[in-house]
Amino acid sequence: MSRKREDSQTLDLFEAMPVDEPAAPHPALFESQALLDLLERWVARGWLRDLDRALARFLLTEAPDAPALLLLAAALASHQLGRGHVCLELAATLAAPDFALSLPPEGDDLIEPPLLPSALLETLTLAEWQAALDHPLLVSNGPGTTPLVANATRLYLRRYWQFERTLQQEIAARLEDGEAPTAQALLAPALDVLFPAAAALDWQKTACALAARSRFAVITGGPGTGKTTTVVRLLALLQTLRLAGAPEAPLRIRLAAPTGKAAARLNESIAGQVNGLPSAALEALLPGGSTLDGAIPVEVTTLHRLLGARPDTRHFRHGPHHLLALDVLVIDEASMVDIEMMTAVLGALPAHAQLVLLGDKDQLASVEAGAVLGDLCRRAEAAHYTKTTAAWLETATGQPIPDEFIDEHGEPLDQAITMLRVSHRFDEQSGIGQLARAINQPGHALSERDKQQAVNQVLRHGYPDVQHRVLGGQEDAALDALVIDGSPDGFVDGGEGRTDHKGAPIAPPAGYRHYLSVLQTRRPQGEAFETHPQAFDAWAGEVLAAYSRFQLLCALRKGPLGVEGLNPRIAHTLRREGWLVANDVTLEKGWYEGRPVLVTQNDYALKLMNGDIGITLAVPDPRVPNQTLLRVAFPTSDPQKPIRWVLPSRLHAVETVFAMTVHKSQGSEFVHTALLLPATINPILTRELVYTGITRAREWLTVVEAKRGILNEAVIREVMRA
């Protein structure tokens, strides 16, 4: 797996910090007990997980002669997993030691800190640290049974070394197997049916051609570039090619996504796209009687369900010894899939099956360890197609590949990846699209100063769909006004008069008052919940749709400008304005009408997935006249039963979601998105986080800085994943 540049600016946070500089190597570098004592202090401060310290203690129990430096490396390697890294980079850790603990952690002001890693490792050399890892019982450099694996300057927990190695081997094997079987004579005609001739290079057509010939393919692109449209046409293409050769055996196709929310969105998108396919024209290419009717699935499942997750374990029913029964697997939102899950998927695929990954390579990577899609797509910008691939593509698509995308030294992986480059959602007049483009330019394309100027130029341009605000302090009432009504005064013409590409009017920006108004004014009157469920389903559907008109996103969980501080603040603000009714205790810890909740764990019994959003509503109590009961309404993809009503007492893994972290928002989009950046730089604040946050906006975007300059700092800092 690759490693992005390490941003050194966060180190400025430590320059003025009073730290005792050790005159000699600290005892924790060579005394095991001194090290464990220091780890204990880091755990108490929240800098290290208790799990990481426990690993160091376990290794010392297993090998009492283990050097303290080995135990330190093991604890830090374990800690990296919680930060998304697959391994510990020793050299990088020595170059920027305080990054090993992701300092400063949320909620820590770093006053009177324990000994920092930078002070601890000040006198240590890379050679000394590597020498300390020479312990055959605990560390090997490859296959074996040791708990740790050292590879050059990297230290892995064995399980993750094995994940990385297996994933690399599985993908390489699929690329080496050659092309997937296709009815070559039909490929070009079928592509021409699916993609009418265009003056410019049609990257969607290119993506379908490449994916049709490979057992492993990646289609990446930003928001609105047509990833879902492309994959639906790809499935139609694959099924047409299969039916041409084997009309009695259509492809078994499965669609999956990493979360329930992402699965639901893909399900909705694909259902609409399938109906618009030129099925009749494709069927005209097939032997008499063949039909595409029902041959393209619209049902999307989660990866956990697809693999058959076993309760309370990390294991799945499907794997190398019980393969999935399918011919094609498409995974949407692949940027959210971690290395462990991706390895499990590839291990459960039959050798003949085609795997297609779909996602935005520039979004935030998975919360768990690994940045699989980003690593796979690190060369996608320049394509690197060989002359052989380019010639094949021209024959298949009728489109010549520009010289700038041809590289005679292109790698096998490059030949299986397509980057969609034209946004159909954000045109040149869209500030959201222009801001995403400015933020997303990689560090090697522009200097840091030029990139900051490009971002600021977009914000100052006066695009009608973007507003930028800087708070006067954490308690600035402007933030409260934003969440209540969306602050339309900050948009051109108050957000009035905009139309979409079809000429239909776009509703002005809204805040949370909008959905609460719909809740109150559209409530069914004089009808019983038990006997008139359709009326209450329709009402709940309207409330949920109104709620999706606005969402506040933030970077942090903790602190006054993280979700833990913002959710109660917003609830109190809405109560003060008369839109919520609840006492203080209920507002912060209980259930009340209007409370939006986010499911944080899959609940198969309730058919609720991590990421699902529901709204708490009061419905008539059938037992007591003029009394109500609270129920939480969740949307479903079933047109016969569009709302799932759940008792609050049955929901254990939910949280209030007036404010949502950017990580949790992946796979979702909102009509009006407000992105709030905190007042201080934090390792979480990166280009990828800002890009992911702003691209959740469909029509309106508000960028809020708690302190001027935070956005400029964030857009030049990139995620580093080892």
XYZ file of C-alpha atoms in Angstrom:
722
model
C 0.000 0.000 0.000
C 1.260 3.466 -0.776
C 2.006 6.303 1.563
C 1.071 9.953 0.986
C 3.217 12.882 2.032
C 3.483 13.648 5.706
C 2.259 17.121 6.525
C 4.564 18.821 8.971
C 2.414 21.815 9.830
C 0.682 20.160 12.759
C 4.073 20.075 14.456
C 3.743 23.836 14.894
C 1.238 23.032 17.652
C 4.062 21.715 19.786
C 6.689 24.418 19.239
C 5.644 26.620 22.126
C 4.865 23.722 24.432
C 6.902 23.530 27.643
C 8.416 20.040 27.585
C 11.258 18.732 29.696
C 14.040 17.952 27.243
C 15.812 14.757 28.327
C 19.563 15.214 28.466
C 20.059 11.479 27.956
C 17.961 8.659 26.502
C 14.761 8.311 28.496
C 14.521 5.154 30.672
C 11.376 4.130 28.736
C 13.609 3.390 25.745
C 15.441 0.572 27.530
C 13.454 -0.307 30.678
C 10.234 -2.246 30.115
C 8.559 -1.092 33.316
C 9.385 2.553 32.631
C 7.851 2.159 29.190
C 4.670 0.570 30.561
C 4.387 3.420 33.084
C 4.638 5.951 30.245
C 2.072 4.064 28.169
C -0.217 4.148 31.205
C 0.030 7.942 31.300
C -0.678 8.176 27.570
C -3.751 5.979 27.991
C -4.989 8.100 30.914
C -4.642 11.205 28.769
C -6.512 9.611 25.870
C -3.454 9.626 23.622
C -3.282 5.841 23.381
C -5.924 3.129 23.509
C -6.020 0.708 26.409
C -5.959 -2.035 23.764
C -2.570 -0.800 22.528
C -1.064 -0.830 26.006
C -2.535 -4.298 26.616
C -0.713 -5.632 23.556
C 2.621 -4.389 24.927
C 1.895 -6.063 28.276
C 0.920 -9.320 26.540
C 4.102 -9.408 24.480
C 6.193 -8.811 27.594
C 4.406 -11.696 29.299
C 5.136 -13.965 26.343
C 8.749 -12.804 26.012
C 10.124 -11.268 29.251
C 13.377 -10.405 27.438
C 11.568 -8.277 24.837
C 13.327 -4.887 24.484
C 11.356 -1.835 25.549
C 11.780 -0.389 22.041
C 10.073 -3.450 20.583
C 7.162 -3.089 23.005
C 6.884 0.615 22.146
C 6.821 -0.158 18.420
C 4.142 -2.829 18.950
C 1.931 -0.459 20.965
C 2.296 2.253 18.319
C 1.641 -0.212 15.473
C -1.562 -1.285 17.225
C -2.529 2.345 17.726
C -2.103 3.049 14.016
C -4.911 0.613 13.218
C -7.326 2.811 15.147
C -6.188 5.754 13.011
C -6.675 3.940 9.713
C -3.070 2.867 9.105
C -2.198 -0.720 8.264
C 1.295 -0.524 9.785
C 3.777 1.654 11.668
C 6.352 3.441 9.526
C 9.441 3.590 11.736
C 11.342 6.188 9.693
C 8.310 8.459 9.393
C 7.634 8.107 13.120
C 11.181 9.234 13.930
C 10.798 12.162 11.513
C 7.509 13.287 13.125
C 7.076 11.320 16.375
C 4.024 13.158 17.665
C 2.012 12.037 14.626
C 2.238 8.485 15.964
C -0.354 9.427 18.594
C -2.403 11.689 16.302
C -1.857 14.633 18.617
C -3.643 16.667 19.724
C -6.544 14.306 20.397
C -10.046 15.746 20.436
C -10.868 17.476 23.693
C -7.238 17.756 24.883
C -5.776 21.245 25.210
C -2.259 19.793 25.736
C -1.733 21.701 28.997
C 0.945 20.043 31.159
C 1.239 17.015 28.923
C 3.076 13.793 29.750
C 6.319 13.134 27.917
C 5.632 13.537 24.217
C 6.841 10.961 21.675
C 9.053 13.671 20.151
C 10.914 14.028 23.435
C 11.028 10.289 24.051
C 12.457 9.443 20.629
C 14.746 12.450 20.298
C 17.965 10.456 20.688
C 16.837 7.290 18.893
C 18.141 6.321 15.438
C 16.369 4.183 12.852
C 19.138 1.573 13.010
C 18.775 1.259 16.783
C 15.010 0.818 16.540
C 15.291 -1.752 13.771
C 17.891 -3.673 15.762
C 15.533 -3.836 18.748
C 12.968 -5.614 16.554
C 15.314 -8.570 16.050
C 13.419 -10.982 18.300
C 12.580 -14.317 16.570
C 9.829 -15.183 19.045
C 7.890 -11.975 18.411
C 8.977 -10.609 15.013
C 9.651 -12.159 11.592
C 10.104 -10.616 8.158
C 7.440 -12.650 6.384
C 5.415 -15.866 6.672
C 5.392 -17.493 10.090
C 3.576 -17.456 13.389
C 5.071 -14.427 15.127
C 2.558 -11.770 16.221
C 4.530 -9.037 14.452
C 6.045 -8.712 10.968
C 8.892 -6.315 10.123
C 9.241 -5.348 6.479
C 12.007 -2.831 5.740
C 11.019 0.198 7.857
C 7.453 -0.985 8.496
C 6.104 -2.938 11.446
C 2.806 -4.802 11.058
C 0.539 -6.770 13.290
C 0.614 -10.106 11.470
C -3.073 -10.160 10.648
C -2.817 -6.881 8.738
C 0.400 -7.885 6.998
C -1.492 -10.943 5.813
C -4.484 -8.850 4.669
C -2.218 -6.609 2.593
C -0.311 -9.539 1.103
C -3.467 -11.528 0.307
C -5.213 -8.535 -1.253
C -2.223 -7.804 -3.460
C -2.004 -11.453 -4.568
C -5.749 -11.761 -5.251
C -5.871 -8.633 -7.419
C -2.657 -9.546 -9.247
C -4.031 -13.024 -9.999
C -7.230 -11.571 -11.486
C -5.235 -9.180 -13.638
C -2.881 -11.943 -14.787
C -5.746 -14.275 -15.694
C -6.313 -12.161 -18.788
C -9.547 -10.878 -20.196
C -12.956 -12.019 -19.036
C -14.779 -13.982 -21.737
C -16.843 -11.652 -23.927
C -18.713 -11.981 -27.193
C -16.151 -9.728 -28.879
C -18.136 -9.325 -32.094
C -21.051 -7.839 -30.113
C -18.984 -5.579 -27.852
C -18.699 -2.588 -30.182
C -22.324 -2.668 -31.410
C -23.654 -3.024 -27.851
C -21.494 -0.120 -26.648
C -22.793 2.018 -29.521
C -26.389 1.244 -28.482
C -25.697 2.171 -24.858
C -23.628 5.280 -25.639
C -24.713 7.394 -28.618
C -21.877 8.998 -30.563
C -20.411 12.097 -28.943
C -17.919 14.724 -30.084
C -15.775 14.412 -26.944
C -14.231 11.269 -25.480
C -16.948 9.466 -23.502
C -15.212 8.156 -20.391
C -18.321 6.241 -19.361
C -18.106 4.243 -22.586
C -14.395 3.666 -21.974
C -15.120 2.467 -18.442
C -17.680 -0.054 -19.672
C -15.339 -1.392 -22.342
C -12.433 -1.873 -19.924
C -14.608 -3.402 -17.216
C -16.188 -5.813 -19.698
C -12.843 -7.366 -20.575
C -11.379 -7.735 -17.076
C -12.110 -9.866 -14.026
C -11.145 -6.877 -11.880
C -12.113 -3.292 -12.679
C -12.306 0.061 -10.907
C -14.496 2.983 -11.978
C -13.746 6.150 -10.042
C -14.980 9.705 -10.343
C -16.200 12.689 -8.394
C -19.815 13.542 -7.557
C -22.103 13.762 -10.570
C -19.685 12.109 -13.008
C -22.178 9.321 -13.678
C -20.769 6.370 -11.788
C -24.196 4.831 -11.207
C -25.298 5.458 -14.801
C -22.086 3.838 -15.996
C -22.436 0.733 -13.858
C -26.076 0.159 -14.907
C -25.031 0.326 -18.556
C -22.082 -1.925 -17.782
C -24.424 -4.533 -16.309
C -26.659 -4.293 -19.377
C -23.563 -4.717 -21.566
C -22.282 -7.737 -19.633
C -25.681 -9.399 -19.620
C -26.098 -8.790 -23.363
C -22.707 -10.340 -24.086
C -23.518 -13.346 -21.895
C -26.973 -13.948 -23.409
C -25.482 -13.774 -26.892
C -23.381 -16.834 -26.120
C -25.492 -18.601 -23.510
C -29.154 -17.481 -23.652
C -30.148 -20.108 -21.118
C -27.601 -18.990 -18.471
C -27.772 -15.244 -17.687
C -25.125 -13.789 -15.406
C -25.741 -13.961 -11.693
C -25.134 -10.354 -10.663
C -25.008 -8.995 -7.107
C -24.834 -5.365 -6.009
C -23.409 -4.351 -2.633
C -22.300 -1.339 -0.606
C -20.415 -0.993 2.697
C -23.301 0.563 4.669
C -27.071 0.311 4.725
C -27.388 3.971 3.815
C -25.134 3.598 0.786
C -26.994 0.442 -0.237
C -30.359 2.231 -0.035
C -29.110 5.139 -2.154
C -27.680 2.834 -4.814
C -30.918 0.844 -4.801
C -32.939 3.988 -5.530
C -30.533 5.170 -8.228
C -30.306 1.855 -10.036
C -34.062 1.259 -10.026
C -34.573 4.482 -11.954
C -31.630 3.924 -14.312
C -32.655 0.388 -15.315
C -36.032 1.634 -16.566
C -34.244 4.029 -18.918
C -32.041 1.443 -20.630
C -32.424 0.903 -24.405
C -33.384 -2.723 -23.765
C -35.205 -3.231 -27.058
C -32.194 -2.130 -29.096
C -29.889 -4.406 -27.106
C -32.254 -7.359 -27.455
C -32.236 -6.823 -31.223
C -28.565 -7.865 -31.124
C -29.401 -11.161 -29.408
C -30.634 -14.503 -30.762
C -34.404 -14.668 -31.182
C -36.366 -14.881 -27.945
C -33.613 -13.587 -25.651
C -34.675 -10.802 -23.314
C -33.029 -8.541 -20.768
C -36.235 -8.327 -18.760
C -35.349 -9.015 -15.123
C -31.725 -9.791 -16.019
C -30.347 -6.670 -14.319
C -30.844 -6.641 -10.537
C -32.020 -3.586 -8.645
C -31.675 -4.981 -5.134
C -28.588 -3.807 -3.260
C -27.304 -5.426 -0.078
C -24.607 -4.569 2.431
C -21.271 -6.340 2.252
C -21.876 -7.828 5.708
C -25.129 -9.374 4.531
C -23.624 -10.514 1.247
C -20.812 -12.376 2.999
C -23.044 -13.645 5.813
C -21.652 -11.932 8.905
C -21.573 -14.228 11.925
C -22.981 -12.486 15.050
C -20.395 -11.360 17.614
C -17.421 -12.439 15.479
C -15.253 -11.013 12.696
C -15.952 -14.053 10.534
C -18.305 -14.619 7.591
C -20.240 -17.590 6.279
C -18.774 -17.091 2.806
C -15.037 -17.385 2.234
C -12.429 -19.450 0.359
C -14.150 -22.695 1.405
C -17.714 -21.491 0.761
C -17.644 -19.187 -2.243
C -20.358 -16.754 -3.243
C -22.728 -17.996 -5.932
C -22.327 -15.175 -8.441
C -20.680 -14.190 -11.707
C -20.434 -10.413 -11.265
C -20.127 -8.361 -8.071
C -20.393 -4.565 -8.045
C -19.375 -2.690 -4.880
C -20.466 0.948 -4.634
C -18.847 3.551 -2.316
C -15.692 1.435 -2.367
C -13.672 4.224 -0.727
C -15.423 3.246 2.524
C -14.278 -0.398 2.345
C -11.333 -1.191 4.628
C -8.540 -3.648 3.893
C -9.979 -6.434 6.075
C -13.381 -6.319 4.388
C -11.905 -6.053 0.888
C -9.726 -9.086 1.579
C -12.774 -11.007 2.782
C -14.696 -10.090 -0.382
C -11.932 -11.220 -2.727
C -11.478 -14.413 -0.737
C -15.159 -15.290 -1.200
C -15.268 -14.634 -4.971
C -15.211 -17.546 -7.427
C -12.177 -17.464 -9.740
C -14.309 -16.754 -12.810
C -16.290 -13.895 -11.248
C -15.838 -10.249 -12.233
C -15.399 -7.654 -9.485
C -16.196 -4.002 -10.209
C -15.332 -1.341 -7.610
C -17.196 1.964 -7.839
C -16.302 5.066 -5.851
C -14.628 8.444 -5.489
C -10.900 7.973 -4.914
C -10.618 11.438 -3.366
C -13.174 10.936 -0.616
C -12.225 10.063 2.928
C -10.983 6.514 3.230
C -12.614 3.915 5.462
C -12.769 4.518 9.202
C -11.072 1.140 9.711
C -7.510 0.440 8.598
C -6.532 0.826 4.969
C -7.214 3.179 2.058
C -7.766 0.495 -0.551
C -9.544 2.464 -3.283
C -7.230 5.457 -2.922
C -4.166 3.219 -3.157
C -5.493 1.367 -6.193
C -6.306 4.653 -7.949
C -3.157 6.581 -7.134
C -2.253 6.722 -10.886
C -5.795 7.094 -12.241
C -5.491 10.801 -13.008
C -3.049 10.174 -15.884
C -4.601 6.774 -16.851
C -1.284 5.209 -18.011
C -2.906 3.035 -20.676
C -0.442 1.120 -22.828
C -0.521 1.471 -26.612
C -2.037 -2.012 -26.775
C -4.872 -1.008 -24.425
C -5.418 2.263 -26.276
C -5.643 0.450 -29.621
C -8.099 -2.094 -28.182
C -10.239 0.694 -26.715
C -10.335 2.540 -30.030
C -11.543 -0.620 -31.760
C -14.158 -1.334 -29.101
C -15.463 2.204 -28.593
C -14.570 4.028 -31.797
C -12.826 6.644 -29.648
C -9.080 7.386 -29.890
C -7.350 7.793 -26.530
C -5.424 11.109 -26.270
C -1.635 10.787 -26.099
C -1.555 12.327 -22.624
C -3.229 9.187 -21.245
C -0.912 6.693 -22.985
C 2.149 5.279 -21.223
C 4.058 2.392 -22.769
C 5.243 1.494 -19.279
C 1.717 1.371 -17.836
C 1.211 -1.247 -15.133
C -1.326 -4.103 -15.412
C -3.476 -2.446 -12.735
C -3.661 0.776 -14.779
C -5.347 -1.125 -17.627
C -8.280 -2.014 -15.355
C -9.031 1.475 -13.984
C -11.131 4.266 -15.494
C -11.566 7.732 -14.064
C -14.769 9.564 -15.051
C -13.868 13.198 -15.624
C -17.041 15.109 -16.585
C -19.455 16.191 -13.849
C -23.098 16.183 -14.927
C -24.266 17.528 -11.564
C -21.990 20.544 -11.195
C -21.419 22.704 -14.280
C -19.121 25.707 -14.703
C -21.701 27.916 -12.962
C -21.778 25.730 -9.869
C -19.779 27.054 -6.958
C -19.979 23.641 -5.275
C -18.321 22.012 -8.274
C -15.697 24.740 -8.645
C -14.860 24.598 -4.936
C -14.570 20.807 -5.041
C -12.243 21.097 -8.039
C -10.060 23.712 -6.344
C -9.806 21.755 -3.094
C -9.219 18.427 -4.786
C -6.155 19.382 -6.781
C -3.307 17.213 -5.482
C -0.333 18.741 -3.732
C 2.009 18.230 -6.688
C -0.289 20.158 -9.058
C -0.222 23.508 -7.239
C 1.855 25.165 -4.569
C 0.156 25.419 -1.190
C -0.281 29.165 -1.628
C -1.743 28.822 -5.123
C -4.173 26.185 -3.907
C -5.336 28.401 -1.037
C -5.792 31.292 -3.450
C -7.807 29.106 -5.815
C -10.137 28.088 -2.972
C -10.544 31.671 -1.763
C -11.210 32.870 -5.300
C -14.153 30.475 -5.581
C -15.562 31.624 -2.248
C -15.283 35.298 -3.266
C -16.655 34.809 -6.785
C -20.308 35.088 -5.806
C -21.547 31.739 -7.059
C -25.275 31.482 -6.311
C -25.090 28.092 -4.562
C -22.270 28.764 -2.065
C -21.943 30.981 0.982
C -18.961 31.347 3.326
C -19.239 32.469 6.948
C -16.711 33.041 9.736
C -18.019 32.873 13.301
C -17.215 35.541 15.834
C -16.773 32.880 18.531
C -18.115 29.497 19.539
C -21.342 31.023 20.853
C -21.963 33.193 17.772
C -25.731 33.374 17.193
C -25.073 33.196 13.445
C -24.578 29.443 13.848
C -27.963 29.133 15.566
C -29.605 31.141 12.787
C -28.009 28.865 10.190
C -29.394 25.658 11.674
C -32.861 27.187 12.133
C -33.526 28.646 8.690
C -30.405 27.929 6.572
C -29.352 31.636 6.507
C -30.657 32.292 2.980
C -29.540 35.927 3.287
C -25.960 34.746 2.701
C -26.780 33.464 -0.799
C -27.211 35.538 -3.944
C -30.781 36.956 -4.074
C -31.571 35.151 -0.837
C -31.467 31.826 -2.658
C -34.428 32.740 -4.847
C -34.727 32.291 -8.597
C -32.409 29.338 -9.242
C -33.418 26.581 -11.658
C -31.938 23.180 -12.418
C -30.628 21.954 -15.804
C -34.202 21.117 -16.850
C -35.471 24.585 -15.976
C -37.358 23.450 -12.868
C -37.169 25.846 -9.878
C -34.826 24.941 -7.027
C -36.302 25.450 -3.568
C -34.457 28.096 -1.513
C -32.007 26.899 1.157
C -33.597 25.705 4.374
C -32.614 24.808 7.928
C -34.151 22.444 10.473
C -37.214 24.631 10.976
C -38.436 23.403 7.594
C -38.824 19.738 8.542
C -40.300 20.612 11.949
C -42.855 22.845 10.224
C -43.805 19.976 7.885
C -44.049 17.709 10.934
C -46.573 20.022 12.591
C -48.627 21.226 9.627
C -48.940 17.957 7.701
C -49.852 15.727 10.648
C -52.927 13.510 9.933
C -55.993 14.802 11.765
C -58.788 12.687 13.211
C -57.351 9.368 12.020
C -56.139 6.374 13.986
C -52.594 5.164 13.538
C -53.620 1.500 13.557
C -56.479 1.789 11.049
C -55.068 4.398 8.655
C -51.373 3.505 8.299
C -51.139 4.938 4.768
C -51.915 8.446 6.035
C -49.189 8.249 8.684
C -46.734 6.669 6.247
C -47.300 9.546 3.839
C -46.815 12.080 6.642
C -43.616 10.426 7.830
C -42.339 10.331 4.250
C -42.913 14.068 3.894
C -41.108 14.764 7.186
C -38.132 12.608 6.208
C -37.924 14.280 2.796
C -38.078 17.688 4.451
C -35.338 16.677 6.890
C -33.012 15.826 3.984
C -33.237 19.473 2.879
C -30.532 20.423 5.406
C -27.681 18.786 7.312
C -24.973 20.268 9.507
C -21.664 18.422 9.144
C -18.667 18.840 11.398
C -15.159 17.418 11.606
C -15.025 16.362 15.248
C -17.010 14.271 17.687
C -15.857 15.934 20.906
C -15.777 19.529 22.043
C -18.275 22.402 21.688
C -18.007 22.334 17.881
C -18.144 18.542 17.623
C -21.297 16.468 17.454
C -21.282 15.916 21.233
C -21.504 19.668 21.850
C -23.540 20.723 18.832
C -26.435 18.270 19.106
C -27.657 19.456 22.527
C -26.976 23.074 21.563
C -29.122 22.804 18.429
C -31.888 20.979 20.313
C -32.006 23.769 22.936
C -32.002 26.408 20.176
C -34.941 24.785 18.397
C -36.830 24.464 21.685
C -36.193 28.118 22.463
C -37.673 29.014 19.077
C -40.743 26.872 19.818
C -40.072 24.041 17.387
C -39.346 21.312 19.951
C -41.176 20.485 23.192
C -39.158 18.717 25.927
C -37.546 19.421 29.289
C -33.756 19.688 29.662
C -33.194 16.073 30.679
C -35.373 14.677 27.894
C -33.793 16.994 25.363
C -30.290 15.750 26.128
C -30.842 12.126 27.120
C -34.356 11.048 26.157
C -36.889 10.795 23.371
C -39.047 13.652 22.087
C -41.020 14.354 18.941
C -38.856 15.723 16.169
C -35.662 14.046 17.363
C -33.649 12.853 14.330
C -31.546 9.775 15.033
C -28.718 8.025 13.233
C -28.306 4.254 13.505
C -24.691 3.491 14.467
C -24.719 -0.325 14.264
C -26.407 -2.783 11.935
C -29.551 -4.260 13.495
C -30.704 -7.149 11.334
C -33.680 -7.927 13.570
C -35.112 -4.457 12.954
C -33.802 -4.363 9.367
C -31.883 -1.184 10.154
C -28.349 -0.537 8.915
C -25.499 1.616 10.161
C -26.096 5.090 8.695
C -29.900 4.916 8.497
C -31.663 8.106 9.647
C -35.081 8.175 11.288
C -37.330 10.869 12.773
C -39.206 10.520 16.067
C -42.924 11.206 15.614
C -45.920 11.222 17.949
C -48.830 9.039 16.804
C -52.242 8.495 18.460
C -52.317 5.976 21.318
C -55.039 3.423 20.431
C -55.550 2.603 24.128
C -55.930 6.130 25.537
C -58.013 8.789 23.743
C -56.258 12.102 23.119
C -52.868 10.633 24.083
C -49.907 9.933 21.851
C -47.052 7.458 21.624
C -43.593 8.056 20.189
C -42.483 6.019 17.209
C -39.347 6.411 15.085
C -40.012 6.463 11.336
C -37.346 5.085 8.998
C -37.658 5.082 5.188
C -37.528 1.753 3.334
C -37.100 0.816 -0.315
C -40.356 -1.182 -0.295
C -43.097 0.768 -2.138
C -45.751 -1.355 -0.397
C -44.404 -0.416 3.036
C -42.391 2.792 2.613
C -41.973 3.484 6.348
C -40.675 1.245 9.108
C -42.095 2.327 12.478
C -39.935 1.353 15.458
C -40.482 1.715 19.201
C -37.789 3.974 20.696
C -37.174 1.371 23.423
C -35.964 -1.079 20.749
C -33.315 1.303 19.441
C -30.095 0.940 21.396
C -27.383 1.971 18.930
C -28.605 5.405 17.818
C -27.535 9.003 18.370
C -29.139 12.382 17.794
C -28.144 13.727 14.413
C -28.762 17.454 14.186
C -24.989 17.479 13.663
C -23.188 14.626 11.905
C -19.487 13.966 11.362
C -18.254 14.110 7.792
C -17.172 10.476 8.136
C -20.738 9.428 8.959
C -22.118 11.421 6.030
C -20.302 9.370 3.388
C -22.765 7.736 1.049
C -25.369 10.454 1.717
C -26.277 13.752 0.099
C -28.409 16.664 1.266
C -30.088 19.516 -0.580
C -28.359 22.074 1.684
C -25.167 21.038 3.460
C -23.430 23.211 6.038
C -19.822 22.243 6.783
C -18.525 23.563 10.105
C -14.745 23.669 10.642
C -13.468 24.010 14.256
C -11.399 26.838 15.676
C -8.106 24.949 15.907
C -6.135 22.766 13.516
C -6.539 19.065 14.220
C -4.997 16.047 12.434
C -8.519 15.135 11.278
C -8.768 18.342 9.219
C -7.513 17.435 5.761
C -8.198 18.109 2.104
C -10.052 14.799 1.873
C -12.358 15.665 4.772
C -13.234 19.094 3.370
C -13.771 17.666 -0.130
C -16.002 14.887 1.206
C -18.019 17.360 3.276
C -18.709 19.877 0.531
C -19.627 17.204 -2.021
C -22.467 16.018 0.217
C -24.265 19.184 -0.951
C -26.639 18.753 -3.884
C -27.924 22.316 -4.396
C -26.711 24.585 -1.587
C -23.460 24.722 0.398
C -22.555 26.768 3.457
C -18.928 26.693 4.606
C -18.539 27.879 8.194
C -15.164 28.556 9.815
C -15.100 28.905 13.567
C -11.898 30.901 13.031
C -10.690 32.526 9.837
C -7.856 30.649 8.153
C -8.804 27.125 9.252
C -10.082 26.259 5.758
C -6.828 27.473 4.200
C -4.850 25.212 6.514
C -7.107 22.197 5.981
C -7.047 22.191 2.170
C -3.250 21.874 2.003
C -3.062 18.969 4.441
C -3.509 15.480 2.998
C -4.430 12.208 4.637
C -1.382 10.084 5.351
C -2.089 6.363 5.396
C 0.706 3.859 5.962
